[in-house]
Amino acid sequence: MSDVTVDGQRLRDRFDAFNEIGATEAGGVNRPSLSDANREARDQLVEWFEEAGLEVRIDEVGNVFGRREGRDPDADVVLLGSHVDSQYNGGRYDGVVGVLGALEVVEAFSDAGVETDRPLEVVSWSNEEGVRFQPDMLGSGVYAGVFDPEFAYGLEDKAGKTFGEELERIGYRGEAPAEPDDLHRYLELHVEQGPVLEERGLDVGVVEGVYGFAWLEATFEGQADHAGPTPMHARQDAFVGAAEVAKAVRELTATGGTDLVGTVGSVDVWPNSINVIPERVTFTVDVRSYDNETIDAAVDRVRREVEHAAEREGLEYELEELMRIDAAPFDDGCIETVAAAAEEVGCSYTHLVSGAGHDASYLNQLAPTGMLFVPSVDGVSHRESEYTEWDDVVAGTEVLCRAVERMATRA
Ligand code: HGY
Ligand code: MN
Ligand code: MN
């Protein structure tokens, strides 16, 4: 057995201290991208990275890296991490388990005095959730060359603040170019955010790939009018249009036969008054599948449904695609390495595909990439009651450590 082993108590102490930042009454966290709480979380990571003797680097879109040199400084990097921005009322485990787990693994090598052949880097990606600034997975997308930094800087939140202004304001517009290292492998530990592992009583999910998804934003423009005297045939009710599209999204995804899922998650109604016919409604549609043609067909169908609803209700409309990323399988070698590491630790596991998006999807376009999941209690996530048993977090981090050991030492 290797001398390199994780310290579950140190990880627990950090996890609890970290989740005091932006803690909500209901036991979740509120650390949206580039908020004050997100700055505090970043500051805490930088402090812990420095304490661990890592060389800290902040890139031009705020991705935070901590580097531990290996025997061969020119060797390609083993990169591991996730994200610490959260949903507005999110859970404490989403992303954080992957960043603090990665830090714990790198420290375990230092504690054991083991020098790896390859450099190890821990990363916390900017704006993974995409709740405040769309698209999501923005920091890893810029790093992978999918978006350029200027595109990121120009993104606006609902209050009209730009990503660039907010990044400056919190002091995380770094000097380092947001460009890829010479990457050997990327690995991400994450909570499953679904029910499979718990239902099957398994310790670890060996992730084979991630669903693709598209985010659309539609705005219907109708006409505000009095809810009383306005005859039903004379109305241009923007909310009825949105409701028709939402119903179509449910029908489209409930037809069975495919893995397609669809969500209308954000709806803004104006003037949002009990006795006024809604004049303007802006809403989002999120459609996902592990098959890219299924996603394309779903996007086309949503476009048609928006058009038809506008005609039926006498509305103007705008429709914008906020995000589109393809489903893709992870690297077979990484999948095998994660499975072998799980066996070495004595964890039961299954292979599965992720319905949640992850930064690993973009890293997968750069270098051989793998992920591993630990169980989510009741499959809950993106909710304050998100929970994972601590033994599962430690076991998953130990598996990550064993996988990194394999990747960081030249065969
Ligand atoms: O949308 C997602 O799946 C991720 O949480 N950004
Ligand atoms: Mn996540
Ligand atoms: Mn998430």
Coordinates of C-alpha atoms in Angstrom, one line a residue, residues 98-385:
G98 CA -13.6 18.3 -6.0
V99 CA -11.5 21.3 -5.2
L100 CA -10.8 20.5 -1.6
G101 CA -10.4 16.8 -2.4
A102 CA -7.8 17.8 -5.0
L103 CA -6.0 19.9 -2.5
E104 CA -6.1 17.1 0.0
V105 CA -4.6 14.7 -2.5
V106 CA -1.7 17.0 -3.4
E107 CA -1.0 17.6 0.3
A108 CA -1.0 13.8 0.9
F109 CA 1.9 13.5 -1.5
S110 CA 3.7 16.3 0.4
D111 CA 3.0 14.7 3.8
A112 CA 4.4 11.4 2.6
G113 CA 7.5 13.2 1.1
V114 CA 6.7 11.6 -2.2
E115 CA 8.0 13.4 -5.3
T116 CA 6.0 12.6 -8.4
D117 CA 7.5 12.6 -11.9
R118 CA 4.9 15.0 -13.2
P119 CA 3.9 18.4 -11.7
L120 CA 0.5 18.3 -10.0
E121 CA -1.9 21.3 -10.3
V122 CA -5.1 21.9 -8.4
V123 CA -7.6 24.2 -10.1
S124 CA -10.8 26.1 -9.1
W125 CA -12.6 27.1 -12.3
S126 CA -14.5 30.4 -12.6
N127 CA -18.2 30.6 -13.2
E128 CA -19.0 26.9 -13.5
E129 CA -22.6 27.2 -12.5
G130 CA -23.7 29.8 -15.0
V131 CA -26.5 31.1 -12.7
R132 CA -25.3 34.7 -12.7
F133 CA -23.4 34.9 -16.0
Q134 CA -24.3 32.5 -18.8
P135 CA -22.9 30.4 -20.3
D136 CA -21.8 28.1 -17.6
M137 CA -18.4 26.4 -17.4
L138 CA -17.0 29.7 -18.6
G139 CA -13.6 29.7 -16.9
S140 CA -12.8 26.2 -18.2
G141 CA -14.3 27.1 -21.6
V142 CA -11.9 30.1 -21.9
Y143 CA -9.0 27.9 -20.8
A144 CA -9.9 25.3 -23.4
G145 CA -10.1 28.0 -26.1
V146 CA -13.8 27.7 -26.7
F147 CA -14.5 31.3 -25.5
D148 CA -12.1 34.2 -25.6
P149 CA -11.6 36.4 -22.5
E150 CA -13.2 39.5 -24.1
F151 CA -16.4 37.4 -24.6
A152 CA -16.3 36.5 -20.9
Y153 CA -15.7 40.1 -19.8
G154 CA -18.7 41.4 -21.7
L155 CA -21.2 39.0 -20.2
E156 CA -23.9 40.8 -18.1
D157 CA -25.9 39.7 -15.1
K158 CA -29.5 40.7 -14.6
A159 CA -28.4 43.8 -12.7
G160 CA -26.4 44.9 -15.8
K161 CA -23.0 44.2 -14.1
T162 CA -20.4 42.7 -16.4
F163 CA -18.2 39.7 -15.7
G164 CA -15.2 41.9 -16.4
E165 CA -16.2 44.6 -13.9
E166 CA -17.0 42.1 -11.2
L167 CA -13.8 40.1 -11.8
E168 CA -11.9 43.4 -11.3
R169 CA -14.0 44.4 -8.3
I170 CA -13.2 41.2 -6.4
G171 CA -9.5 41.4 -7.4
Y172 CA -9.4 38.1 -9.5
R173 CA -8.6 39.3 -13.0
G174 CA -5.2 37.7 -12.9
E175 CA -2.1 38.2 -15.1
A176 CA -1.6 34.6 -16.3
P177 CA -3.1 33.9 -19.7
A178 CA -6.1 31.6 -19.6
E179 CA -4.4 29.1 -21.8
P180 CA -3.8 25.4 -21.3
D181 CA -0.7 24.0 -19.7
D182 CA 0.9 21.0 -21.4
L183 CA -1.7 18.6 -19.8
H184 CA -1.0 14.9 -19.3
R185 CA -4.4 14.2 -17.7
Y186 CA -7.4 16.0 -16.1
L187 CA -9.4 14.4 -13.2
E188 CA -12.4 15.7 -11.4
L189 CA -14.0 14.4 -8.3
H190 CA -17.7 15.4 -7.9
V191 CA -20.9 14.4 -6.1
E192 CA -23.2 12.4 -8.4
Q193 CA -26.1 14.8 -8.1
G194 CA -28.4 11.9 -9.0
P195 CA -29.8 8.7 -7.4
V196 CA -27.9 5.9 -9.1
L197 CA -25.1 5.2 -6.6
E198 CA -27.3 5.4 -3.5
E199 CA -30.0 3.2 -5.1
R200 CA -27.4 0.6 -6.0
G201 CA -25.6 0.9 -2.6
L202 CA -22.3 1.7 -4.4
D203 CA -19.3 3.8 -3.2
V204 CA -18.0 5.3 -6.5
G205 CA -19.2 6.2 -10.0
V206 CA -16.6 5.8 -12.7
V207 CA -17.9 8.5 -15.2
E208 CA -17.8 7.4 -18.8
G209 CA -18.9 10.8 -20.2
V210 CA -21.1 13.8 -19.8
Y211 CA -24.5 14.7 -21.4
G212 CA -24.5 17.5 -23.9
F213 CA -26.9 20.4 -23.4
A214 CA -28.3 23.6 -24.8
W215 CA -29.6 26.6 -23.0
L216 CA -32.1 28.9 -24.8
E217 CA -33.6 32.2 -23.6
A218 CA -36.9 33.3 -25.1
T219 CA -38.7 36.7 -24.6
F220 CA -42.3 37.1 -25.5
E221 CA -43.7 40.7 -25.9
G222 CA -47.4 41.0 -25.6
Q223 CA -49.5 43.9 -24.2
A224 CA -50.2 44.8 -20.6
D225 CA -53.9 45.4 -20.0
H226 CA -56.5 45.3 -17.2
A227 CA -57.2 41.7 -16.0
G228 CA -60.9 42.5 -15.7
P229 CA -62.5 44.4 -18.6
T230 CA -60.1 43.1 -21.3
P231 CA -62.1 40.5 -23.3
M232 CA -60.2 37.1 -23.6
H233 CA -60.1 37.3 -27.4
A234 CA -58.5 40.7 -27.2
R235 CA -55.5 39.7 -25.1
Q236 CA -51.8 39.4 -25.9
D237 CA -50.8 37.5 -22.9
A238 CA -47.0 36.8 -22.8
F239 CA -47.2 34.4 -20.0
V240 CA -49.7 32.1 -21.8
G241 CA -47.1 31.9 -24.6
A242 CA -44.4 30.9 -22.2
A243 CA -46.7 28.4 -20.5
E244 CA -47.5 26.8 -23.9
V245 CA -43.8 26.4 -24.6
A246 CA -43.1 24.9 -21.1
K247 CA -45.9 22.4 -21.7
A248 CA -44.4 21.4 -25.0
V249 CA -41.0 21.0 -23.4
R250 CA -42.5 18.5 -20.9
E251 CA -44.4 16.7 -23.7
L252 CA -41.2 16.6 -25.8
T253 CA -39.2 15.0 -23.0
A254 CA -41.9 12.8 -21.6
T255 CA -42.4 11.0 -24.9
G256 CA -40.0 8.3 -23.6
G257 CA -37.6 6.4 -25.9
T258 CA -34.8 8.9 -25.4
D259 CA -32.8 10.1 -22.4
L260 CA -33.8 13.7 -23.2
V261 CA -34.5 15.9 -20.2
G262 CA -35.9 19.5 -20.4
T263 CA -36.3 22.2 -17.8
V264 CA -37.8 25.7 -17.8
G265 CA -35.9 27.0 -14.8
S266 CA -35.9 30.8 -14.9
V267 CA -39.0 32.9 -15.6
D268 CA -39.2 36.7 -15.3
V269 CA -42.7 38.2 -15.7
W270 CA -43.3 42.0 -16.3
P271 CA -45.1 43.8 -14.8
N272 CA -45.7 40.8 -12.6
S273 CA -48.9 42.2 -11.0
I274 CA -51.9 40.2 -9.9
N275 CA -54.4 42.2 -12.0
V276 CA -52.4 43.0 -15.1
I277 CA -52.1 40.8 -18.2
P278 CA -48.4 40.0 -18.5
E279 CA -46.7 42.1 -21.1
R280 CA -43.3 40.6 -21.2
V281 CA -42.0 37.2 -20.1
T282 CA -38.4 36.1 -20.4
F283 CA -37.7 32.4 -19.7
T284 CA -35.1 29.8 -20.2
V285 CA -35.1 26.2 -21.6
D286 CA -32.4 23.7 -20.7
V287 CA -32.4 20.5 -22.8
R288 CA -29.9 17.7 -22.3
S289 CA -29.1 14.2 -23.7
Y290 CA -26.1 11.9 -24.2
D291 CA -27.0 11.9 -27.9
N292 CA -26.1 15.1 -29.8
E293 CA -28.7 14.7 -32.5
T294 CA -31.4 14.3 -29.9
I295 CA -30.3 17.7 -28.5
D296 CA -30.3 19.3 -31.9
A297 CA -33.8 18.0 -32.6
A298 CA -35.0 19.2 -29.2
V299 CA -33.6 22.7 -29.9
D300 CA -35.3 22.8 -33.3
R301 CA -38.6 21.8 -31.7
V302 CA -38.4 24.4 -29.0
R303 CA -37.7 27.1 -31.7
R304 CA -40.9 26.0 -33.6
E305 CA -42.9 25.9 -30.4
V306 CA -41.8 29.5 -29.6
E307 CA -42.8 30.6 -33.1
H308 CA -46.2 28.9 -32.9
A309 CA -47.0 30.2 -29.5
A310 CA -46.2 33.7 -30.6
E311 CA -48.5 33.4 -33.6
R312 CA -51.4 31.9 -31.5
E313 CA -51.2 34.6 -28.8
G314 CA -50.3 37.5 -31.1
L315 CA -46.9 38.1 -29.5
E316 CA -43.5 39.3 -30.7
Y317 CA -40.6 37.1 -29.6
E318 CA -36.8 36.9 -29.4
L319 CA -34.9 33.7 -29.0
E320 CA -31.2 33.3 -28.1
E321 CA -29.0 30.3 -27.6
L322 CA -27.0 30.9 -24.4
M323 CA -25.0 27.7 -24.3
R324 CA -24.4 24.6 -26.4
I325 CA -22.0 21.8 -25.6
D326 CA -21.8 18.4 -27.1
A327 CA -22.1 15.1 -25.2
A328 CA -18.8 13.3 -25.3
P329 CA -17.2 10.2 -23.8
F330 CA -14.1 10.5 -21.5
D331 CA -10.8 8.9 -22.3
D332 CA -10.8 5.1 -22.0
G333 CA -7.4 5.1 -20.2
C334 CA -8.7 7.5 -17.6
I335 CA -11.9 5.5 -17.1
E336 CA -9.8 2.3 -16.5
T337 CA -7.4 4.2 -14.2
V338 CA -10.3 5.4 -12.0
A339 CA -11.8 1.9 -11.9
A340 CA -8.5 0.4 -11.0
A341 CA -8.0 3.0 -8.2
A342 CA -11.5 2.3 -6.9
E343 CA -10.6 -1.4 -6.7
E344 CA -7.3 -0.7 -5.0
V345 CA -9.2 1.3 -2.3
G346 CA -11.8 -1.5 -2.0
C347 CA -14.7 0.7 -3.2
S348 CA -17.6 -0.8 -5.0
Y349 CA -18.3 1.1 -8.2
T350 CA -20.3 1.3 -11.4
H351 CA -19.8 3.1 -14.7
L352 CA -22.2 5.8 -15.4
V353 CA -22.8 8.9 -17.5
S354 CA -23.2 12.4 -16.0
G355 CA -26.5 14.3 -16.6
A356 CA -24.9 17.3 -14.9
G357 CA -22.5 19.5 -16.9
H358 CA -18.9 19.8 -15.6
D359 CA -15.7 21.6 -16.4
A360 CA -14.3 18.2 -17.3
S361 CA -16.4 18.4 -20.6
Y362 CA -14.1 21.2 -21.8
L363 CA -10.9 19.7 -20.4
N364 CA -11.9 16.6 -22.4
Q365 CA -11.4 18.6 -25.5
L366 CA -7.8 19.3 -24.5
A367 CA -6.4 16.2 -22.8
P368 CA -7.4 12.7 -21.7
T369 CA -9.9 13.4 -19.0
G370 CA -11.8 11.4 -16.3
M371 CA -14.2 11.9 -13.5
L372 CA -15.4 10.0 -10.5
F373 CA -18.6 10.5 -8.4
V374 CA -19.4 9.9 -4.8
P375 CA -23.1 9.3 -3.8
S376 CA -25.6 12.1 -3.3
V377 CA -28.1 11.2 -0.5
D378 CA -31.6 11.0 -2.1
G379 CA -29.9 12.0 -5.3
V380 CA -30.4 15.6 -4.3
S381 CA -28.4 18.6 -5.7
H382 CA -28.8 22.2 -6.6
R383 CA -30.7 22.4 -3.3
E384 CA -29.6 23.5 0.2
S385 CA -30.2 20.1 1.6

